[in-house]
CSV table of C-alpha atoms in Angstrom, one decimal:
chain,number,residue,atom,x,y,z
H,1,UNK,CA,-1.1,-5.7,-13.8
H,2,UNK,CA,-2.1,-8.5,-14.1
H,3,UNK,CA,1.4,-10.7,-14.4
H,4,UNK,CA,3.2,-10.3,-11.2
H,5,UNK,CA,6.2,-12.3,-10.6
H,6,UNK,CA,6.4,-13.2,-6.9
H,7,UNK,CA,9.6,-15.6,-7.6
H,8,UNK,CA,11.9,-11.5,-9.0
H,9,UNK,CA,13.0,-9.2,-6.3
H,10,UNK,CA,16.0,-9.0,-5.9
H,11,UNK,CA,16.1,-10.9,-2.3
H,12,UNK,CA,16.2,-14.7,-3.6
H,13,UNK,CA,15.5,-15.0,0.6
H,14,UNK,CA,12.0,-13.7,0.4
H,15,UNK,CA,11.6,-14.6,-2.7
H,16,UNK,CA,11.3,-18.3,-1.0
H,17,UNK,CA,9.3,-17.2,2.0
H,18,UNK,CA,6.7,-15.8,-0.8
H,19,UNK,CA,6.2,-18.8,-2.0
H,20,UNK,CA,6.6,-21.0,1.7
H,21,UNK,CA,2.9,-19.3,2.5
H,22,UNK,CA,1.8,-19.3,-1.1
H,23,UNK,CA,2.3,-23.0,-0.8
H,24,UNK,CA,1.3,-23.5,3.5
H,25,UNK,CA,-2.1,-21.8,1.5
H,26,UNK,CA,-2.5,-24.2,-1.1
H,27,UNK,CA,-2.0,-27.3,1.5
H,28,UNK,CA,-4.6,-25.5,3.7
H,29,UNK,CA,-7.1,-25.0,0.9
H,30,UNK,CA,-6.1,-28.5,0.4
H,31,UNK,CA,-7.0,-29.8,3.1
H,32,UNK,CA,-10.0,-27.6,3.9
H,33,UNK,CA,-11.2,-29.3,0.1
H,34,UNK,CA,-11.3,-32.8,1.4
H,35,UNK,CA,-13.1,-32.0,4.8
H,36,UNK,CA,-15.6,-30.5,3.2
H,37,UNK,CA,-15.9,-34.0,0.5
H,38,UNK,CA,-15.3,-36.1,3.8
H,39,UNK,CA,-17.4,-34.7,5.8
H,40,UNK,CA,-20.1,-35.0,2.8
H,41,UNK,CA,-19.5,-38.0,1.8
H,42,UNK,CA,-20.1,-39.6,5.4
H,43,UNK,CA,-23.8,-37.9,5.4
H,44,UNK,CA,-25.0,-39.6,2.9
H,45,UNK,CA,-23.2,-42.6,4.0
H,46,UNK,CA,-24.1,-43.0,6.9
H,47,UNK,CA,-20.1,-43.1,7.7
H,48,UNK,CA,-19.3,-42.4,11.5
H,49,UNK,CA,-15.5,-42.9,11.5
H,50,UNK,CA,-15.4,-40.7,9.0
H,51,UNK,CA,-17.7,-38.4,10.4
H,52,UNK,CA,-15.0,-39.0,13.3
H,53,UNK,CA,-12.7,-37.9,11.2
H,54,UNK,CA,-13.1,-34.4,9.9
H,55,UNK,CA,-14.3,-33.9,13.4
H,56,UNK,CA,-10.2,-34.7,14.5
H,57,UNK,CA,-8.7,-32.9,11.5
H,58,UNK,CA,-10.4,-29.5,12.3
H,59,UNK,CA,-7.5,-29.5,14.4
H,60,UNK,CA,-5.4,-30.0,12.3
H,61,UNK,CA,-7.5,-27.3,10.0
H,62,UNK,CA,-6.6,-24.8,13.1
H,63,UNK,CA,-3.5,-25.1,13.8
H,64,UNK,CA,-2.5,-23.7,10.3
H,65,UNK,CA,-3.7,-20.7,9.9
H,66,UNK,CA,-2.1,-19.9,12.7
H,67,UNK,CA,0.9,-21.2,11.4
H,68,UNK,CA,0.7,-19.5,8.2
H,69,UNK,CA,-0.8,-16.2,10.4
H,70,UNK,CA,3.0,-16.1,12.4
H,71,UNK,CA,4.4,-16.7,8.7
H,72,UNK,CA,2.7,-12.8,7.0
H,73,UNK,CA,3.2,-11.7,10.2
H,74,UNK,CA,7.2,-12.3,10.1
H,75,UNK,CA,7.4,-10.4,6.9
H,76,UNK,CA,6.1,-8.5,7.6
H,77,UNK,CA,8.0,-7.5,10.5
H,78,UNK,CA,10.9,-8.6,8.1
H,79,UNK,CA,10.0,-7.4,4.3
H,80,UNK,CA,7.5,-4.5,5.3
H,81,UNK,CA,5.8,-5.5,1.2
H,82,UNK,CA,4.7,-3.0,-1.5
H,83,UNK,CA,2.3,-3.1,-3.7
H,84,UNK,CA,1.8,-6.9,-5.3
H,85,UNK,CA,3.9,-8.4,-2.2
H,86,UNK,CA,1.2,-6.6,0.4
H,87,UNK,CA,-1.1,-7.5,-1.2
H,88,UNK,CA,-0.2,-10.8,-0.7
H,89,UNK,CA,0.4,-10.9,1.9
H,90,UNK,CA,-3.5,-9.4,2.8
H,91,UNK,CA,-4.9,-11.6,1.0
H,92,UNK,CA,-2.9,-14.7,2.0
H,93,UNK,CA,-4.0,-13.7,5.7
H,94,UNK,CA,-7.6,-12.8,4.9
H,95,UNK,CA,-8.2,-16.3,2.7
H,96,UNK,CA,-7.4,-18.2,5.7
H,97,UNK,CA,-9.9,-17.0,8.0
H,98,UNK,CA,-12.4,-18.2,5.2
H,99,UNK,CA,-10.5,-21.6,5.2
H,100,UNK,CA,-10.5,-21.4,8.7
H,101,UNK,CA,-14.3,-21.2,9.1
H,102,UNK,CA,-15.4,-22.8,5.8
H,103,UNK,CA,-13.1,-26.1,8.2
H,104,UNK,CA,-16.3,-25.6,10.1
H,105,UNK,CA,-18.5,-25.3,8.3
H,106,UNK,CA,-17.5,-29.1,7.4
H,107,UNK,CA,-16.7,-29.2,10.9
H,108,UNK,CA,-20.6,-28.9,11.8
H,109,UNK,CA,-21.8,-31.3,9.1
H,110,UNK,CA,-19.7,-33.6,10.2
H,111,UNK,CA,-21.4,-33.4,14.0
H,112,UNK,CA,-25.0,-33.4,12.3
H,113,UNK,CA,-23.5,-36.7,9.6
H,114,UNK,CA,-22.6,-38.4,14.0
H,115,UNK,CA,-26.4,-37.2,14.9
H,116,UNK,CA,-28.9,-38.7,12.0
H,117,UNK,CA,-26.2,-41.3,12.0
H,118,UNK,CA,-26.6,-43.1,15.7
H,119,UNK,CA,-30.6,-41.7,15.2
H,120,UNK,CA,-30.1,-44.1,12.0
H,121,UNK,CA,-32.3,-41.4,10.2
H,122,UNK,CA,-33.0,-41.8,6.2
H,123,UNK,CA,-34.6,-38.9,3.6
H,124,UNK,CA,-34.6,-38.6,0.3
H,125,UNK,CA,-33.4,-34.7,0.8
H,126,UNK,CA,-31.0,-36.6,1.6
H,127,UNK,CA,-30.3,-36.2,-2.8
H,128,UNK,CA,-30.7,-32.7,-2.6
H,129,UNK,CA,-28.4,-31.4,-0.8
H,130,UNK,CA,-25.9,-33.6,-2.5
H,131,UNK,CA,-26.9,-31.0,-5.8
H,132,UNK,CA,-25.7,-28.5,-3.2
H,133,UNK,CA,-22.8,-29.9,-2.0
H,134,UNK,CA,-22.3,-30.8,-5.3
H,135,UNK,CA,-22.4,-26.9,-6.9
H,136,UNK,CA,-20.3,-25.7,-3.1
H,137,UNK,CA,-17.7,-28.8,-4.2
H,138,UNK,CA,-17.3,-27.1,-7.3
H,139,UNK,CA,-16.8,-23.8,-7.1
H,140,UNK,CA,-14.8,-23.8,-3.7
H,141,UNK,CA,-11.8,-27.2,-5.7
H,142,UNK,CA,-12.0,-23.8,-8.8
H,143,UNK,CA,-12.1,-20.4,-6.1
H,144,UNK,CA,-8.8,-22.8,-5.0
H,145,UNK,CA,-7.6,-23.4,-8.5
H,146,UNK,CA,-8.5,-19.1,-9.1
H,147,UNK,CA,-5.7,-18.7,-6.1
H,148,UNK,CA,-3.4,-21.2,-7.1
H,149,UNK,CA,-3.0,-19.9,-11.2
H,150,UNK,CA,-3.8,-16.2,-10.0
H,151,UNK,CA,-6.0,-16.1,-12.3
H,152,UNK,CA,-8.7,-12.9,-11.6
H,153,UNK,CA,-11.4,-14.4,-14.8
H,154,UNK,CA,-11.6,-18.0,-13.2
H,155,UNK,CA,-12.7,-15.7,-9.4
H,156,UNK,CA,-14.7,-13.8,-11.0
H,157,UNK,CA,-16.5,-16.2,-12.7
H,158,UNK,CA,-17.0,-18.5,-9.9
H,159,UNK,CA,-18.4,-15.8,-6.9
H,160,UNK,CA,-20.6,-14.6,-9.3
H,161,UNK,CA,-21.4,-18.9,-9.9
H,162,UNK,CA,-22.4,-18.1,-5.7
H,163,UNK,CA,-26.4,-17.1,-6.7
H,164,UNK,CA,-26.4,-20.4,-7.9
H,165,UNK,CA,-25.6,-20.9,-4.9
H,166,UNK,CA,-27.7,-19.1,-2.9
H,167,UNK,CA,-30.7,-20.6,-4.9
H,168,UNK,CA,-30.7,-24.3,-4.9
H,169,UNK,CA,-29.9,-23.8,-0.4
H,170,UNK,CA,-33.4,-21.3,-1.5
H,171,UNK,CA,-34.7,-24.1,-3.0
H,172,UNK,CA,-33.5,-26.6,-0.6
H,173,UNK,CA,-34.8,-24.8,2.5
H,174,UNK,CA,-38.0,-24.0,1.0
H,175,UNK,CA,-38.7,-27.7,0.2
H,176,UNK,CA,-37.4,-28.7,4.1
H,177,UNK,CA,-40.2,-26.6,5.5
H,178,UNK,CA,-43.2,-28.5,3.4
H,179,UNK,CA,-40.6,-31.9,5.1
H,180,UNK,CA,-40.6,-30.7,8.3
H,181,UNK,CA,-44.4,-29.2,8.6
H,182,UNK,CA,-45.5,-32.6,7.2
H,183,UNK,CA,-43.3,-34.9,9.4
H,184,UNK,CA,-43.2,-33.2,12.6
H,185,UNK,CA,-41.8,-35.9,14.3
H,186,UNK,CA,-38.8,-35.9,12.3
H,187,UNK,CA,-38.1,-32.6,13.1
H,188,UNK,CA,-34.6,-32.8,15.2
H,189,UNK,CA,-33.3,-34.9,12.3
H,190,UNK,CA,-34.9,-32.8,10.4
H,191,UNK,CA,-33.1,-29.7,11.1
H,192,UNK,CA,-30.1,-31.5,11.9
H,193,UNK,CA,-29.8,-31.3,7.7
H,194,UNK,CA,-31.2,-28.4,7.2
H,195,UNK,CA,-28.6,-27.4,9.5
H,196,UNK,CA,-26.3,-28.9,7.6
H,197,UNK,CA,-28.2,-27.3,3.8
H,198,UNK,CA,-27.3,-24.2,5.4
H,199,UNK,CA,-23.5,-24.8,6.8
H,200,UNK,CA,-22.9,-25.7,2.3
H,201,UNK,CA,-24.5,-22.4,1.8
H,202,UNK,CA,-22.5,-20.5,3.7
H,203,UNK,CA,-19.0,-22.3,2.6
H,204,UNK,CA,-20.4,-20.9,-0.5
H,205,UNK,CA,-20.2,-17.3,1.4
H,206,UNK,CA,-16.2,-18.2,2.4
H,207,UNK,CA,-15.9,-19.2,-1.1
H,208,UNK,CA,-16.9,-15.8,-2.8
H,209,UNK,CA,-14.9,-14.1,-0.8
H,210,UNK,CA,-11.9,-16.7,-1.3
H,211,UNK,CA,-12.6,-15.2,-5.2
H,212,UNK,CA,-12.1,-11.1,-4.3
H,213,UNK,CA,-9.3,-11.7,-2.5
H,214,UNK,CA,-7.9,-12.5,-5.8
H,215,UNK,CA,-8.5,-9.9,-8.1
H,216,UNK,CA,-7.9,-7.4,-5.5
H,217,UNK,CA,-4.1,-10.2,-5.1
H,218,UNK,CA,-4.0,-9.4,-9.1
H,219,UNK,CA,-6.2,-6.6,-9.5
H,220,UNK,CA,-5.3,-4.1,-7.0
H,221,UNK,CA,-9.0,-3.6,-6.4
H,222,UNK,CA,-10.7,-4.5,-3.6
H,223,UNK,CA,-14.5,-5.7,-4.1
H,224,UNK,CA,-16.2,-6.5,-1.5
H,225,UNK,CA,-20.2,-5.6,-0.8
H,226,UNK,CA,-19.6,-4.0,-4.4
H,227,UNK,CA,-21.8,-5.8,-7.4
H,228,UNK,CA,-19.9,-8.3,-9.5
H,229,UNK,CA,-21.7,-7.3,-12.5
H,230,UNK,CA,-20.4,-3.2,-12.4
H,231,UNK,CA,-16.7,-5.2,-11.5
H,232,UNK,CA,-17.2,-7.1,-14.7
H,233,UNK,CA,-17.7,-4.6,-16.8
H,234,UNK,CA,-15.1,-2.2,-15.5
H,235,UNK,CA,-12.2,-3.6,-14.8
H,236,UNK,CA,-12.1,-6.9,-16.5
P,1,UNK,CA,0.0,27.3,-14.5
P,2,UNK,CA,-3.3,28.8,-13.1
P,3,UNK,CA,-3.2,28.1,-9.4
P,4,UNK,CA,-7.0,27.7,-9.7
P,5,UNK,CA,-6.9,25.4,-12.6
P,6,UNK,CA,-10.3,23.2,-12.3
P,7,UNK,CA,-10.4,19.4,-12.1
P,8,UNK,CA,-12.0,19.3,-15.5
P,9,UNK,CA,-8.8,20.5,-17.0
P,10,UNK,CA,-6.1,18.7,-15.0
P,11,UNK,CA,-7.9,15.7,-16.2
P,12,UNK,CA,-7.7,17.0,-19.7
P,13,UNK,CA,-3.7,17.8,-18.8
P,14,UNK,CA,-2.6,14.6,-17.0
P,15,UNK,CA,-4.8,12.9,-20.8
P,16,UNK,CA,-2.6,14.9,-22.8
P,17,UNK,CA,0.6,14.8,-21.3
P,18,UNK,CA,0.4,11.2,-21.9
P,19,UNK,CA,4.3,10.2,-21.0
P,20,UNK,CA,4.1,10.0,-17.0
P,21,UNK,CA,1.5,7.7,-15.7
P,22,UNK,CA,-0.7,8.6,-12.4
P,23,UNK,CA,-1.7,11.7,-12.1
P,24,UNK,CA,1.8,15.3,-12.4
P,25,UNK,CA,-0.2,18.1,-11.9
P,26,UNK,CA,-2.4,19.3,-9.0
P,27,UNK,CA,-4.7,22.4,-8.6
P,28,UNK,CA,-3.1,23.9,-6.3
P,29,UNK,CA,0.6,24.1,-7.2
P,30,UNK,CA,3.2,26.3,-5.3
P,31,UNK,CA,6.2,25.4,-8.3
P,32,UNK,CA,5.0,24.4,-11.9
P,33,UNK,CA,7.5,22.7,-14.1
P,34,UNK,CA,7.6,21.8,-17.8
P,35,UNK,CA,9.6,19.7,-19.9
P,36,UNK,CA,12.6,19.9,-17.6
P,37,UNK,CA,16.0,18.3,-19.6
P,38,UNK,CA,19.6,18.6,-17.7
P,39,UNK,CA,22.3,17.8,-19.5
P,40,UNK,CA,25.6,17.4,-17.7
P,41,UNK,CA,28.0,17.8,-20.5
P,42,UNK,CA,26.5,16.0,-23.1
P,43,UNK,CA,24.7,13.7,-21.2
P,44,UNK,CA,21.8,14.0,-20.4
P,45,UNK,CA,20.1,12.7,-17.4
P,46,UNK,CA,16.9,14.2,-16.4
P,47,UNK,CA,14.6,13.0,-20.1
P,48,UNK,CA,11.3,15.3,-19.9
P,49,UNK,CA,9.5,15.9,-17.2
P,50,UNK,CA,6.9,17.8,-15.6
P,51,UNK,CA,6.1,17.9,-12.7
P,52,UNK,CA,3.3,20.3,-9.9
P,53,UNK,CA,4.6,20.9,-6.4
P,54,UNK,CA,0.6,20.9,-4.8
P,55,UNK,CA,1.5,24.6,-1.9
P,56,UNK,CA,1.5,22.1,1.6
P,57,UNK,CA,1.9,19.0,0.5
P,58,UNK,CA,5.0,16.8,0.7
P,59,UNK,CA,5.8,15.3,-2.0
P,60,UNK,CA,8.2,12.9,-2.6
P,61,UNK,CA,11.5,12.0,-5.1
P,62,UNK,CA,11.7,8.3,-5.4
P,63,UNK,CA,14.0,5.9,-8.3
P,64,UNK,CA,16.8,3.3,-7.5
P,65,UNK,CA,20.2,5.7,-7.4
P,66,UNK,CA,21.4,7.4,-10.4
P,67,UNK,CA,17.1,8.1,-12.4
P,68,UNK,CA,17.4,11.6,-11.5
P,69,UNK,CA,15.5,12.8,-8.4
P,70,UNK,CA,18.7,15.1,-6.3
P,71,UNK,CA,19.6,16.5,-10.0
P,72,UNK,CA,15.6,17.2,-9.8
P,73,UNK,CA,15.7,18.2,-6.9
P,74,UNK,CA,18.7,20.8,-7.4
P,75,UNK,CA,17.0,22.0,-10.4
P,76,UNK,CA,14.4,23.6,-7.9
P,77,UNK,CA,17.0,26.4,-6.4
P,78,UNK,CA,18.9,25.9,-8.4
P,79,UNK,CA,21.6,24.6,-6.6
P,80,UNK,CA,23.4,22.7,-10.1
P,81,UNK,CA,24.4,26.0,-11.0
P,82,UNK,CA,28.1,25.7,-9.0
P,83,UNK,CA,28.3,22.5,-11.5
P,84,UNK,CA,29.4,24.5,-14.6
P,85,UNK,CA,29.0,21.8,-17.3
P,86,UNK,CA,25.4,21.4,-16.1
P,87,UNK,CA,22.3,22.6,-18.3
P,88,UNK,CA,19.1,22.8,-17.5
P,89,UNK,CA,15.9,23.3,-20.3
P,90,UNK,CA,12.7,24.0,-19.9
P,91,UNK,CA,10.4,25.2,-17.3
P,92,UNK,CA,10.5,25.9,-13.6
P,93,UNK,CA,7.8,27.6,-12.7
P,94,UNK,CA,7.4,29.2,-8.5
P,95,UNK,CA,4.6,31.0,-7.7
P,96,UNK,CA,4.6,31.3,-11.5
P,97,UNK,CA,7.8,32.9,-11.4
P,98,UNK,CA,10.4,31.6,-14.2
P,99,UNK,CA,13.4,30.9,-11.4
P,100,UNK,CA,16.3,30.3,-14.3
P,101,UNK,CA,15.0,34.5,-15.7
P,102,UNK,CA,17.3,36.7,-16.0
P,103,UNK,CA,16.4,38.6,-13.9
P,104,UNK,CA,16.2,35.4,-10.4
P,105,UNK,CA,19.1,36.2,-8.1
P,106,UNK,CA,19.9,32.5,-7.1
P,107,UNK,CA,21.0,33.4,-3.9
P,108,UNK,CA,17.5,35.4,-2.9
P,109,UNK,CA,16.0,32.1,-4.8
P,110,UNK,CA,17.6,30.0,-2.4
P,111,UNK,CA,15.6,31.9,0.2
P,112,UNK,CA,12.7,31.4,-0.6
P,113,UNK,CA,13.7,27.6,-1.5
P,114,UNK,CA,16.0,25.7,1.1
P,115,UNK,CA,17.7,22.9,1.4
P,116,UNK,CA,18.3,20.1,4.0
P,117,UNK,CA,21.2,17.4,3.1
P,118,UNK,CA,21.7,14.3,3.2
P,119,UNK,CA,24.5,14.9,5.8
P,120,UNK,CA,23.4,17.3,8.6
P,121,UNK,CA,26.6,20.7,7.4
P,122,UNK,CA,26.3,23.3,10.5
P,123,UNK,CA,28.8,25.6,10.1
P,124,UNK,CA,32.0,24.8,13.0
P,125,UNK,CA,29.7,28.7,14.8
P,126,UNK,CA,28.0,28.1,17.7
P,127,UNK,CA,23.8,27.8,17.5
P,128,UNK,CA,22.8,30.7,18.3
P,129,UNK,CA,24.7,31.6,15.2
P,130,UNK,CA,23.8,29.3,13.2
P,131,UNK,CA,21.0,29.1,12.9
P,132,UNK,CA,21.1,33.5,12.6
P,133,UNK,CA,24.1,33.2,9.3
P,134,UNK,CA,21.3,33.5,7.0
P,135,UNK,CA,19.7,36.1,8.3
P,136,UNK,CA,21.5,38.3,9.4
P,137,UNK,CA,23.3,38.3,5.6
P,138,UNK,CA,19.7,38.3,4.8
P,139,UNK,CA,19.0,41.3,6.5
P,140,UNK,CA,15.8,39.8,8.0
P,141,UNK,CA,16.0,41.1,11.8
P,142,UNK,CA,16.2,45.0,12.4
P,143,UNK,CA,17.6,44.4,15.9
P,144,UNK,CA,19.5,42.0,18.9
P,145,UNK,CA,16.2,41.5,20.3
P,146,UNK,CA,13.9,40.2,16.8
P,147,UNK,CA,17.1,38.0,15.8
P,148,UNK,CA,16.6,36.4,19.6
P,149,UNK,CA,13.3,36.2,18.8
P,150,UNK,CA,13.5,34.2,15.1
P,151,UNK,CA,15.6,32.2,16.3
P,152,UNK,CA,14.4,31.3,19.0
P,153,UNK,CA,11.5,30.0,16.7
P,154,UNK,CA,12.9,29.0,14.1
P,155,UNK,CA,14.7,26.1,16.9
P,156,UNK,CA,11.1,25.7,19.0
P,157,UNK,CA,9.9,25.3,15.0
P,158,UNK,CA,13.2,22.3,14.4
P,159,UNK,CA,12.0,20.8,17.5
P,160,UNK,CA,15.1,21.2,18.6
P,161,UNK,CA,14.7,24.3,21.4
P,162,UNK,CA,14.3,22.1,24.8
P,163,UNK,CA,17.1,20.7,24.3
P,164,UNK,CA,19.8,23.3,23.7
P,165,UNK,CA,17.5,25.9,25.0
P,166,UNK,CA,21.2,26.5,28.0
P,167,UNK,CA,23.6,25.8,26.0
P,168,UNK,CA,22.9,28.3,23.3
P,169,UNK,CA,26.5,29.2,22.1
P,170,UNK,CA,27.6,25.9,22.4
P,171,UNK,CA,29.4,25.0,19.3
P,172,UNK,CA,26.8,23.2,17.1
P,173,UNK,CA,28.9,20.5,15.4
P,174,UNK,CA,28.7,19.8,19.6
P,175,UNK,CA,25.7,17.8,18.8
P,176,UNK,CA,24.2,14.7,18.2
P,177,UNK,CA,23.8,12.9,14.1
P,178,UNK,CA,20.1,13.5,14.7
P,179,UNK,CA,20.7,16.9,17.0
P,180,UNK,CA,22.1,17.9,13.9
P,181,UNK,CA,20.5,17.4,11.5
P,182,UNK,CA,17.4,19.7,13.2
P,183,UNK,CA,19.8,22.7,13.3
P,184,UNK,CA,20.0,22.7,9.7
P,185,UNK,CA,16.6,22.3,9.4
P,186,UNK,CA,16.4,25.6,12.3
P,187,UNK,CA,19.0,27.7,9.9
P,188,UNK,CA,16.7,27.0,6.5
P,189,UNK,CA,13.5,27.8,8.3
P,190,UNK,CA,15.2,30.8,9.2
P,191,UNK,CA,15.1,33.1,6.4
P,192,UNK,CA,11.7,32.3,6.2
P,193,UNK,CA,11.4,29.9,3.3
P,194,UNK,CA,8.4,28.7,0.9
P,195,UNK,CA,9.8,25.7,0.2
P,196,UNK,CA,12.2,22.6,1.7
P,197,UNK,CA,13.6,20.8,-0.5
P,198,UNK,CA,15.4,17.3,1.7
P,199,UNK,CA,17.6,15.6,0.4
P,200,UNK,CA,17.6,12.4,1.8
P,201,UNK,CA,17.8,13.9,5.3
P,202,UNK,CA,17.5,10.9,7.5
P,203,UNK,CA,19.5,8.9,6.0
P,204,UNK,CA,22.9,8.9,8.1
P,205,UNK,CA,19.5,9.6,11.4
P,206,UNK,CA,19.2,6.1,14.0
P,207,UNK,CA,15.3,5.5,13.4
P,208,UNK,CA,15.0,7.4,17.0
P,209,UNK,CA,16.4,10.7,15.3
P,210,UNK,CA,14.2,9.7,11.6
P,211,UNK,CA,10.9,9.5,14.1
P,212,UNK,CA,10.8,12.6,14.7
P,213,UNK,CA,12.7,14.1,11.9
P,214,UNK,CA,9.8,12.1,10.2
P,215,UNK,CA,7.2,13.6,12.5
P,216,UNK,CA,8.9,17.4,12.1
P,217,UNK,CA,8.7,16.3,8.5
P,218,UNK,CA,4.8,16.9,8.8
P,219,UNK,CA,4.5,20.2,11.3
P,220,UNK,CA,6.5,21.7,8.8
P,221,UNK,CA,3.9,20.6,6.0
P,222,UNK,CA,1.3,23.4,7.6
P,223,UNK,CA,3.6,25.8,6.6
P,224,UNK,CA,6.1,24.7,3.9
P,225,UNK,CA,5.9,23.5,0.5
P,226,UNK,CA,7.8,20.1,1.0
P,227,UNK,CA,9.9,17.8,-1.8
P,228,UNK,CA,11.8,15.1,0.1
P,229,UNK,CA,14.0,12.8,-1.9
P,230,UNK,CA,14.5,9.8,-0.3
P,231,UNK,CA,15.7,6.2,-0.5
P,232,UNK,CA,13.9,4.2,1.8
P,233,UNK,CA,9.9,3.5,0.9
P,234,UNK,CA,8.6,3.5,3.7
P,235,UNK,CA,10.1,7.0,4.7
P,236,UNK,CA,8.4,8.0,1.7
P,237,UNK,CA,4.4,6.4,2.4
P,238,UNK,CA,4.6,8.3,5.5
P,239,UNK,CA,5.8,11.9,6.0
P,240,UNK,CA,4.2,12.4,2.0
P,241,UNK,CA,1.0,12.7,0.5
P,242,UNK,CA,2.5,12.4,-3.3
P,243,UNK,CA,5.1,10.5,-4.5
P,244,UNK,CA,6.7,10.8,-7.6
P,245,UNK,CA,9.3,7.6,-9.2
P,246,UNK,CA,11.6,8.4,-11.0
P,247,UNK,CA,14.0,5.8,-13.8
P,248,UNK,CA,17.0,6.4,-16.3
P,249,UNK,CA,16.1,10.0,-15.8
P,250,UNK,CA,12.7,10.0,-16.7
P,251,UNK,CA,9.8,10.2,-14.5
P,252,UNK,CA,7.5,7.3,-14.5
P,253,UNK,CA,5.0,7.5,-12.0
P,254,UNK,CA,3.5,10.2,-10.0
P,255,UNK,CA,-0.2,9.4,-7.3
P,256,UNK,CA,-1.5,9.4,-4.6
P,257,UNK,CA,1.1,7.5,-2.0
P,258,UNK,CA,-1.6,5.5,-0.2
P,259,UNK,CA,-1.8,4.7,-4.2
P,260,UNK,CA,1.0,3.9,-4.8
P,261,UNK,CA,2.8,1.8,-2.2
P,262,UNK,CA,-0.3,-0.3,-2.5
P,263,UNK,CA,-1.2,-1.2,-5.5
P,264,UNK,CA,1.1,1.4,-8.4
P,265,UNK,CA,-0.1,1.3,-12.3
P,266,UNK,CA,2.9,1.4,-13.7
P,267,UNK,CA,5.1,-2.1,-13.8
P,268,UNK,CA,8.5,-0.3,-13.6
P,269,UNK,CA,7.2,1.6,-10.1
P,270,UNK,CA,5.4,-2.0,-8.7
P,271,UNK,CA,9.5,-3.3,-9.9
P,272,UNK,CA,11.2,-1.1,-7.6
P,273,UNK,CA,9.3,-0.6,-4.9
P,274,UNK,CA,8.8,-4.1,-3.9
P,275,UNK,CA,12.7,-5.0,-4.9
P,276,UNK,CA,12.7,-7.1,-8.1
P,277,UNK,CA,15.7,-4.9,-9.7
P,278,UNK,CA,18.4,-6.8,-9.6
């Protein structure tokens, strides 16, 4: 049942309540997307002020998660949602957990940026990290688009893209290990760089989870921990 | 239908039937109905409904007012016989026997297929006599001691005995709404039915009395097949194993209750249970 109308309930108030939590979710998605972008920018451009701002803004994301949770709880208590409405609420509750964790990963990148800026550390490997960040940020944007448009095809496409994120991270990680072996004096700085790569890889995992919730919401199938290629054949 | 129909045969029956989405048939059917049409004079109220009700199963019939779910329920113990203009066609088998056969006594059928109504309707008699009424007219006991035992057993099964054991001679109408409904259930159980039909059994009750009735339904399922009509989606979700959705006299979808309430297959079912009908 791909065609879901969340604004066709007999109760207009209910329509509004569901619309409100969808809007809050998309706002939170936008905030998190910006956090990842700014955190990476602060690291690549050695912008300490920007990194500090990212850390401060994470509190707003945490507050947003709590607010959306409260709104979902109210809807469950008041409306006892069923079918696609129930799946929407579940998908929202699950998605905001992943968005909040993406926010935490962005904060980690910003903290690493501050550390590296304080050590005046620059590396050629920033560009490899930037490549990874571009794939991750693009996937996150597309996953949020799939969520906004309720587009399961786009969600599946992006979920499948996570393999590319993992491969790119693996390659970056191998390089980091070699560089660390050759430059033991820079070990502390290189570890921070490596941690930033790991944070990006985790953002990729959370993005994939969000895509899976979009598919659950639209198709009604919980595809977590299943082989995505099989899912593609069976449900698309 | 053969009560031991295997899964493969069932799958092919579901596929062939084609009109109702989901799984209208079951392996261990107590009631099997096929191609049931119901007419009130020239107006058709039920269109070609085929549905099985399994042994020890609670099946919920849901749908908007006027969809035919109560009409269909009333076919199952021939309550519609009391309406002159009502005509029922198709096949309705209880344990393989045609309940509309000419030699079928409707009174005996109603002893096998009991009914509990929306509004508690105890007789203007004592609590004891309300429960003893059915066994007396059907001659189920041969002496007072046996009747006493049957009344007590029925009240225990209905979860009412503890509350009324010291006032069995008090009028049934003096009980609270929830207690009256449980008395009606005890009255139904007393004639030792095989199937219990419930038409909105808790709609006139408060949430606590409703919870007690729902607990009771889950308990009764061990011994009976229960068919319940309800307008409460949550109640259907809580008490039943399968749910059947009716719309404008047609059986649209039947499925496992969990599936119907999380991921219904038919658009009309989705619209109804999420409140999208204007």
